[in-house]
Amino acid sequence: GVCKSADGGVSWAQKTTGFVDTNVQAFAAGSNRSKGKVVLYCAIKGLDVLGKYGGGILRSADRGESWTSATGPGLNLDVKAVDPWAMGPIAQYMHLATTNVDPDTVFATNTNTGIHPPHHATVFRSDDAGANWRAVFMPDPRYPGCNVEKDYTVTVDGQFYQDVPNIAVASSDPSKLVMANGGCCYTTTDGGGSWSSGHTRLAAPIPGEGPMWTCSGLVVTTTW
């Protein structure tokens, strides 16, 4: 669960009022003094509760004394897999990120319950502390709304191979994020409106050789 210390770690108290499960998968917090606002976010294990999604993302506005659901509309609330390539039958929210600039703006990433949107693994964004969400990372050109620069894999194979995204947000600017998974890195400077490749770039072609690429030093392959 989540524990809180008010004496620098000498003693701790569990703060899980409102939890349906204490398996914590992610945590983030933001504090804006000028707005008088502190918002804590926690992602617990997603569960099938009588055929409906339970658990997921929680929010606290009273420094952890109580928690309410922030698993709002727009998130993946599936409780069954939709195709054989699903990572599991229930979407799990594995990473959260927010800032002190505006704690109401929060990002979350998930495991998929299928390849095609809205079941895919993606980055979600909320600007109202989790009341509503929207997917902002759409990397697969086979589906509408693709907003991610193609790398060598997507260009050659015509599809994006999904993995659980991890994210970090700039502490001074919530419009700047970096997203990485097992083989890719992407950045955005407009809050997820569009994403640039951080691991490879299209290079000048060699006649008769097809597309050529230059790497940033971050690619996880070799010269094979």
PDB file of C-alpha atoms in Angstrom:
ATOM      1  CA  GLY A   1       0.000   0.000   0.000  1.00  0.00           C
ATOM      2  CA  VAL A   2       0.969   3.615   0.589  1.00  0.00           C
ATOM      3  CA  CYS A   3       2.525   4.741   3.865  1.00  0.00           C
ATOM      4  CA  LYS A   4       3.054   8.307   5.132  1.00  0.00           C
ATOM      5  CA  SER A   5       5.551   9.724   7.585  1.00  0.00           C
ATOM      6  CA  ALA A   6       5.133  13.122   9.230  1.00  0.00           C
ATOM      7  CA  ASP A   7       8.387  12.962  11.211  1.00  0.00           C
ATOM      8  CA  GLY A   8      11.072  12.407   8.597  1.00  0.00           C
ATOM      9  CA  GLY A   9      10.681   8.643   8.479  1.00  0.00           C
ATOM     10  CA  VAL A  10      10.883   7.893  12.204  1.00  0.00           C
ATOM     11  CA  SER A  11       7.349   6.476  12.153  1.00  0.00           C
ATOM     12  CA  TRP A  12       4.924   5.550   9.431  1.00  0.00           C
ATOM     13  CA  ALA A  13       1.174   5.054   9.036  1.00  0.00           C
ATOM     14  CA  GLN A  14      -0.591   3.218   6.246  1.00  0.00           C
ATOM     15  CA  LYS A  15      -2.803   5.443   4.106  1.00  0.00           C
ATOM     16  CA  THR A  16      -5.012   3.183   2.016  1.00  0.00           C
ATOM     17  CA  THR A  17      -8.554   4.434   2.697  1.00  0.00           C
ATOM     18  CA  GLY A  18     -10.416   3.877  -0.556  1.00  0.00           C
ATOM     19  CA  PHE A  19      -8.145   1.135  -1.902  1.00  0.00           C
ATOM     20  CA  VAL A  20      -9.736  -2.051  -3.238  1.00  0.00           C
ATOM     21  CA  ASP A  21      -6.306  -3.684  -3.485  1.00  0.00           C
ATOM     22  CA  THR A  22      -2.969  -2.736  -1.917  1.00  0.00           C
ATOM     23  CA  ASN A  23      -0.755  -3.958  -4.773  1.00  0.00           C
ATOM     24  CA  VAL A  24       0.768  -0.589  -5.733  1.00  0.00           C
ATOM     25  CA  GLN A  25       2.181  -0.399  -9.259  1.00  0.00           C
ATOM     26  CA  ALA A  26       2.941   3.320  -9.634  1.00  0.00           C
ATOM     27  CA  PHE A  27       2.976   6.565  -7.656  1.00  0.00           C
ATOM     28  CA  ALA A  28       3.316  10.273  -8.520  1.00  0.00           C
ATOM     29  CA  ALA A  29       2.701  13.552  -6.738  1.00  0.00           C
ATOM     30  CA  GLY A  30       2.590  17.262  -7.486  1.00  0.00           C
ATOM     31  CA  SER A  31       2.438  20.342  -5.234  1.00  0.00           C
ATOM     32  CA  ASN A  32       1.745  23.871  -6.433  1.00  0.00           C
ATOM     33  CA  ARG A  33       1.931  26.410  -3.602  1.00  0.00           C
ATOM     34  CA  SER A  34       0.572  29.326  -5.608  1.00  0.00           C
ATOM     35  CA  LYS A  35      -2.572  27.321  -6.351  1.00  0.00           C
ATOM     36  CA  GLY A  36      -2.679  25.836  -2.860  1.00  0.00           C
ATOM     37  CA  LYS A  37      -2.903  22.382  -4.352  1.00  0.00           C
ATOM     38  CA  VAL A  38      -1.295  19.037  -3.553  1.00  0.00           C
ATOM     39  CA  VAL A  39      -2.380  16.010  -5.582  1.00  0.00           C
ATOM     40  CA  LEU A  40      -1.168  12.452  -5.049  1.00  0.00           C
ATOM     41  CA  TYR A  41      -1.720   9.690  -7.600  1.00  0.00           C
ATOM     42  CA  CYS A  42      -1.376   5.961  -7.122  1.00  0.00           C
ATOM     43  CA  ALA A  43      -1.983   3.054  -9.484  1.00  0.00           C
ATOM     44  CA  ILE A  44      -3.039  -0.213  -7.894  1.00  0.00           C
ATOM     45  CA  LYS A  45      -3.683  -3.535  -9.552  1.00  0.00           C
ATOM     46  CA  GLY A  46      -6.587  -3.564 -12.003  1.00  0.00           C
ATOM     47  CA  LEU A  47      -9.243  -6.131 -11.128  1.00  0.00           C
ATOM     48  CA  ASP A  48     -12.381  -7.674 -12.574  1.00  0.00           C
ATOM     49  CA  VAL A  49     -15.081  -6.724 -10.075  1.00  0.00           C
ATOM     50  CA  LEU A  50     -18.300  -8.459 -11.115  1.00  0.00           C
ATOM     51  CA  GLY A  51     -17.504  -7.888 -14.772  1.00  0.00           C
ATOM     52  CA  LYS A  52     -16.442  -4.262 -14.385  1.00  0.00           C
ATOM     53  CA  TYR A  53     -13.019  -2.662 -14.038  1.00  0.00           C
ATOM     54  CA  GLY A  54     -11.921  -2.083 -10.448  1.00  0.00           C
ATOM     55  CA  GLY A  55      -8.740  -0.643  -9.009  1.00  0.00           C
ATOM     56  CA  GLY A  56      -6.507   1.224 -11.424  1.00  0.00           C
ATOM     57  CA  ILE A  57      -5.597   4.867 -10.778  1.00  0.00           C
ATOM     58  CA  LEU A  58      -6.492   6.614  -7.510  1.00  0.00           C
ATOM     59  CA  ARG A  59      -6.195  10.268  -6.463  1.00  0.00           C
ATOM     60  CA  SER A  60      -5.799  11.955  -3.090  1.00  0.00           C
ATOM     61  CA  ALA A  61      -6.392  15.669  -2.483  1.00  0.00           C
ATOM     62  CA  ASP A  62      -5.776  15.505   1.287  1.00  0.00           C
ATOM     63  CA  ARG A  63      -2.168  14.272   1.354  1.00  0.00           C
ATOM     64  CA  GLY A  64      -3.110  10.606   1.407  1.00  0.00           C
ATOM     65  CA  GLU A  65      -5.715  10.596   4.160  1.00  0.00           C
ATOM     66  CA  SER A  66      -8.317   9.341   1.671  1.00  0.00           C
ATOM     67  CA  TRP A  67      -8.294   8.168  -1.924  1.00  0.00           C
ATOM     68  CA  THR A  68     -10.890   8.313  -4.686  1.00  0.00           C
ATOM     69  CA  SER A  69     -10.923   6.753  -8.123  1.00  0.00           C
ATOM     70  CA  ALA A  70      -9.165   8.640 -10.903  1.00  0.00           C
ATOM     71  CA  THR A  71      -9.822   5.836 -13.372  1.00  0.00           C
ATOM     72  CA  GLY A  72     -11.997   8.074 -15.495  1.00  0.00           C
ATOM     73  CA  PRO A  73     -13.467   7.828 -19.001  1.00  0.00           C
ATOM     74  CA  GLY A  74     -10.948   7.489 -21.809  1.00  0.00           C
ATOM     75  CA  LEU A  75      -8.760   4.895 -20.085  1.00  0.00           C
ATOM     76  CA  ASN A  76      -8.650   1.242 -21.109  1.00  0.00           C
ATOM     77  CA  LEU A  77     -11.219  -0.368 -18.805  1.00  0.00           C
ATOM     78  CA  ASP A  78     -11.281  -3.789 -20.470  1.00  0.00           C
ATOM     79  CA  VAL A  79     -11.724  -6.872 -18.312  1.00  0.00           C
ATOM     80  CA  LYS A  80     -11.034  -9.352 -21.105  1.00  0.00           C
ATOM     81  CA  ALA A  81      -8.490  -9.702 -23.885  1.00  0.00           C
ATOM     82  CA  VAL A  82      -9.684  -8.737 -27.351  1.00  0.00           C
ATOM     83  CA  ASP A  83      -7.086 -10.611 -29.421  1.00  0.00           C
ATOM     84  CA  PRO A  84      -4.338 -13.262 -29.043  1.00  0.00           C
ATOM     85  CA  TRP A  85      -1.591 -10.607 -28.744  1.00  0.00           C
ATOM     86  CA  ALA A  86      -2.944  -9.054 -25.540  1.00  0.00           C
ATOM     87  CA  MET A  87      -0.541  -8.661 -22.622  1.00  0.00           C
ATOM     88  CA  GLY A  88      -3.371  -9.719 -20.335  1.00  0.00           C
ATOM     89  CA  PRO A  89      -7.152  -9.619 -19.933  1.00  0.00           C
ATOM     90  CA  ILE A  90      -7.160  -6.505 -17.704  1.00  0.00           C
ATOM     91  CA  ALA A  91      -5.285  -3.271 -18.406  1.00  0.00           C
ATOM     92  CA  GLN A  92      -2.671  -2.497 -15.760  1.00  0.00           C
ATOM     93  CA  TYR A  93      -1.412   1.041 -15.186  1.00  0.00           C
ATOM     94  CA  MET A  94       2.322   0.734 -14.617  1.00  0.00           C
ATOM     95  CA  HIS A  95       3.701   4.296 -14.679  1.00  0.00           C
ATOM     96  CA  LEU A  96       2.426   7.735 -13.619  1.00  0.00           C
ATOM     97  CA  ALA A  97       3.949  11.201 -13.997  1.00  0.00           C
ATOM     98  CA  THR A  98       2.924  14.725 -12.995  1.00  0.00           C
ATOM     99  CA  THR A  99       4.618  18.016 -12.061  1.00  0.00           C
ATOM    100  CA  ASN A 100       4.523  20.834  -9.524  1.00  0.00           C
ATOM    101  CA  VAL A 101       3.644  23.212 -12.374  1.00  0.00           C
ATOM    102  CA  ASP A 102       0.130  21.776 -12.594  1.00  0.00           C
ATOM    103  CA  PRO A 103      -0.650  18.668 -10.526  1.00  0.00           C
ATOM    104  CA  ASP A 104      -3.996  18.310 -12.306  1.00  0.00           C
ATOM    105  CA  THR A 105      -2.128  17.323 -15.475  1.00  0.00           C
ATOM    106  CA  VAL A 106      -1.079  13.703 -15.127  1.00  0.00           C
ATOM    107  CA  PHE A 107       0.165  11.010 -17.499  1.00  0.00           C
ATOM    108  CA  ALA A 108      -0.257   7.241 -17.227  1.00  0.00           C
ATOM    109  CA  THR A 109       0.897   4.221 -19.236  1.00  0.00           C
ATOM    110  CA  ASN A 110      -0.672   0.791 -19.475  1.00  0.00           C
ATOM    111  CA  THR A 111      -0.396  -2.806 -20.560  1.00  0.00           C
ATOM    112  CA  ASN A 112      -2.589  -3.621 -23.516  1.00  0.00           C
ATOM    113  CA  THR A 113      -5.600  -5.896 -23.829  1.00  0.00           C
ATOM    114  CA  GLY A 114      -5.231  -6.012 -27.604  1.00  0.00           C
ATOM    115  CA  ILE A 115      -3.210  -4.521 -30.435  1.00  0.00           C
ATOM    116  CA  HIS A 116      -5.632  -2.026 -31.962  1.00  0.00           C
ATOM    117  CA  PRO A 117      -6.850   1.179 -30.261  1.00  0.00           C
ATOM    118  CA  PRO A 118      -8.493   1.715 -27.816  1.00  0.00           C
ATOM    119  CA  HIS A 119      -7.070  -1.516 -26.376  1.00  0.00           C
ATOM    120  CA  HIS A 120      -3.404  -0.790 -27.120  1.00  0.00           C
ATOM    121  CA  ALA A 121      -0.486   0.036 -24.818  1.00  0.00           C
ATOM    122  CA  THR A 122      -0.140   3.814 -24.876  1.00  0.00           C
ATOM    123  CA  VAL A 123       0.397   7.032 -22.938  1.00  0.00           C
ATOM    124  CA  PHE A 124      -2.756   8.575 -21.493  1.00  0.00           C
ATOM    125  CA  ARG A 125      -3.132  12.213 -20.451  1.00  0.00           C
ATOM    126  CA  SER A 126      -5.575  13.872 -18.069  1.00  0.00           C
ATOM    127  CA  ASP A 127      -5.876  17.618 -17.450  1.00  0.00           C
ATOM    128  CA  ASP A 128      -8.499  17.362 -14.705  1.00  0.00           C
ATOM    129  CA  ALA A 129      -6.760  15.146 -12.138  1.00  0.00           C
ATOM    130  CA  GLY A 130      -7.992  11.908 -13.632  1.00  0.00           C
ATOM    131  CA  ALA A 131     -11.659  12.757 -14.173  1.00  0.00           C
ATOM    132  CA  ASN A 132     -11.172  12.323 -17.929  1.00  0.00           C
ATOM    133  CA  TRP A 133      -8.370  10.854 -20.037  1.00  0.00           C
ATOM    134  CA  ARG A 134      -7.248  10.612 -23.650  1.00  0.00           C
ATOM    135  CA  ALA A 135      -4.591   8.558 -25.411  1.00  0.00           C
ATOM    136  CA  VAL A 136      -1.770  10.780 -26.730  1.00  0.00           C
ATOM    137  CA  PHE A 137       0.721   8.195 -28.040  1.00  0.00           C
ATOM    138  CA  MET A 138      -0.524   6.634 -31.300  1.00  0.00           C
ATOM    139  CA  PRO A 139       2.507   4.997 -32.979  1.00  0.00           C
ATOM    140  CA  ASP A 140       0.939   2.427 -35.334  1.00  0.00           C
ATOM    141  CA  PRO A 141       0.316   3.693 -38.888  1.00  0.00           C
ATOM    142  CA  ARG A 142      -2.304   0.992 -39.473  1.00  0.00           C
ATOM    143  CA  TYR A 143      -4.779   2.880 -37.302  1.00  0.00           C
ATOM    144  CA  PRO A 144      -6.218   6.423 -37.423  1.00  0.00           C
ATOM    145  CA  GLY A 145      -4.536   9.239 -35.523  1.00  0.00           C
ATOM    146  CA  CYS A 146      -0.904   8.126 -35.828  1.00  0.00           C
ATOM    147  CA  ASN A 147       1.182  10.945 -34.310  1.00  0.00           C
ATOM    148  CA  VAL A 148       4.596   9.299 -33.857  1.00  0.00           C
ATOM    149  CA  GLU A 149       7.615   9.609 -36.153  1.00  0.00           C
ATOM    150  CA  LYS A 150       8.346   6.297 -37.888  1.00  0.00           C
ATOM    151  CA  ASP A 151      11.578   4.503 -37.064  1.00  0.00           C
ATOM    152  CA  TYR A 152      13.273   1.773 -39.121  1.00  0.00           C
ATOM    153  CA  THR A 153      11.071  -1.024 -37.744  1.00  0.00           C
ATOM    154  CA  VAL A 154       7.777   0.758 -38.399  1.00  0.00           C
ATOM    155  CA  THR A 155       8.923   1.847 -41.862  1.00  0.00           C
ATOM    156  CA  VAL A 156      10.001  -1.650 -42.940  1.00  0.00           C
ATOM    157  CA  ASP A 157       7.302  -3.727 -41.240  1.00  0.00           C
ATOM    158  CA  GLY A 158       4.438  -1.237 -41.486  1.00  0.00           C
ATOM    159  CA  GLN A 159       3.468  -1.665 -37.832  1.00  0.00           C
ATOM    160  CA  PHE A 160       4.547  -0.707 -34.323  1.00  0.00           C
ATOM    161  CA  TYR A 161       5.468  -3.512 -31.921  1.00  0.00           C
ATOM    162  CA  GLN A 162       3.978  -2.702 -28.533  1.00  0.00           C
ATOM    163  CA  ASP A 163       5.682  -2.839 -25.170  1.00  0.00           C
ATOM    164  CA  VAL A 164       4.759  -1.242 -21.844  1.00  0.00           C
ATOM    165  CA  PRO A 165       5.783   2.438 -22.111  1.00  0.00           C
ATOM    166  CA  ASN A 166       7.710   4.210 -19.382  1.00  0.00           C
ATOM    167  CA  ILE A 167       7.542   7.998 -19.116  1.00  0.00           C
ATOM    168  CA  ALA A 168       9.240  10.977 -17.520  1.00  0.00           C
ATOM    169  CA  VAL A 169       7.973  14.554 -17.611  1.00  0.00           C
ATOM    170  CA  ALA A 170      10.019  17.758 -17.362  1.00  0.00           C
ATOM    171  CA  SER A 171       9.600  19.175 -13.853  1.00  0.00           C
ATOM    172  CA  SER A 172       9.235  22.728 -15.169  1.00  0.00           C
ATOM    173  CA  ASP A 173       7.073  22.010 -18.231  1.00  0.00           C
ATOM    174  CA  PRO A 174       4.403  19.266 -18.458  1.00  0.00           C
ATOM    175  CA  SER A 175       4.349  19.601 -22.243  1.00  0.00           C
ATOM    176  CA  LYS A 176       7.811  17.999 -22.472  1.00  0.00           C
ATOM    177  CA  LEU A 177       7.983  14.231 -22.029  1.00  0.00           C
ATOM    178  CA  VAL A 178      10.218  11.324 -22.895  1.00  0.00           C
ATOM    179  CA  MET A 179       8.771   7.860 -23.440  1.00  0.00           C
ATOM    180  CA  ALA A 180      10.845   4.686 -23.604  1.00  0.00           C
ATOM    181  CA  ASN A 181      10.114   0.985 -23.902  1.00  0.00           C
ATOM    182  CA  GLY A 182      12.229  -2.094 -24.530  1.00  0.00           C
ATOM    183  CA  GLY A 183      13.518  -0.882 -27.885  1.00  0.00           C
ATOM    184  CA  CYS A 184      12.439   2.700 -28.584  1.00  0.00           C
ATOM    185  CA  CYS A 185      12.638   6.230 -27.231  1.00  0.00           C
ATOM    186  CA  TYR A 186      10.360   9.105 -28.230  1.00  0.00           C
ATOM    187  CA  THR A 187      10.030  12.715 -27.119  1.00  0.00           C
ATOM    188  CA  THR A 188       7.264  15.288 -27.278  1.00  0.00           C
ATOM    189  CA  THR A 189       7.330  19.047 -26.674  1.00  0.00           C
ATOM    190  CA  ASP A 190       3.593  19.621 -27.093  1.00  0.00           C
ATOM    191  CA  GLY A 191       2.186  17.380 -24.414  1.00  0.00           C
ATOM    192  CA  GLY A 192       1.716  14.366 -26.653  1.00  0.00           C
ATOM    193  CA  GLY A 193       0.330  16.074 -29.735  1.00  0.00           C
ATOM    194  CA  SER A 194       3.251  14.673 -31.752  1.00  0.00           C
ATOM    195  CA  TRP A 195       6.297  12.553 -30.934  1.00  0.00           C
ATOM    196  CA  SER A 196       9.809  12.522 -32.413  1.00  0.00           C
ATOM    197  CA  SER A 197      12.113   9.531 -32.477  1.00  0.00           C
ATOM    198  CA  GLY A 198      14.925   9.749 -29.945  1.00  0.00           C
ATOM    199  CA  HIS A 199      16.777   6.615 -31.032  1.00  0.00           C
ATOM    200  CA  THR A 200      17.010   6.806 -34.833  1.00  0.00           C
ATOM    201  CA  ARG A 201      16.498   9.194 -37.734  1.00  0.00           C
ATOM    202  CA  LEU A 202      15.930   8.762 -41.442  1.00  0.00           C
ATOM    203  CA  ALA A 203      19.182   9.448 -43.294  1.00  0.00           C
ATOM    204  CA  ALA A 204      20.026  10.278 -46.887  1.00  0.00           C
ATOM    205  CA  PRO A 205      19.276   7.222 -49.052  1.00  0.00           C
ATOM    206  CA  ILE A 206      21.868   5.242 -50.960  1.00  0.00           C
ATOM    207  CA  PRO A 207      20.663   4.598 -54.525  1.00  0.00           C
ATOM    208  CA  GLY A 208      19.270   1.089 -54.865  1.00  0.00           C
ATOM    209  CA  GLU A 209      19.552   0.345 -51.144  1.00  0.00           C
ATOM    210  CA  GLY A 210      16.197   1.603 -49.842  1.00  0.00           C
ATOM    211  CA  PRO A 211      15.731   3.615 -46.635  1.00  0.00           C
ATOM    212  CA  MET A 212      18.845   4.325 -44.581  1.00  0.00           C
ATOM    213  CA  TRP A 213      19.033   5.305 -40.917  1.00  0.00           C
ATOM    214  CA  THR A 214      21.350   7.013 -38.475  1.00  0.00           C
ATOM    215  CA  CYS A 215      21.202   6.186 -34.784  1.00  0.00           C
ATOM    216  CA  SER A 216      21.539   8.452 -31.762  1.00  0.00           C
ATOM    217  CA  GLY A 217      23.607   5.918 -29.840  1.00  0.00           C
ATOM    218  CA  LEU A 218      20.543   4.662 -27.969  1.00  0.00           C
ATOM    219  CA  VAL A 219      19.462   1.837 -30.284  1.00  0.00           C
ATOM    220  CA  VAL A 220      19.552  -1.640 -28.775  1.00  0.00           C
ATOM    221  CA  THR A 221      20.610  -3.499 -31.926  1.00  0.00           C
ATOM    222  CA  THR A 222      23.994  -3.972 -33.646  1.00  0.00           C
ATOM    223  CA  THR A 223      25.263  -3.619 -37.196  1.00  0.00           C
ATOM    224  CA  TRP A 224      23.902  -6.992 -38.232  1.00  0.00           C
TER     225      TRP A 224
END
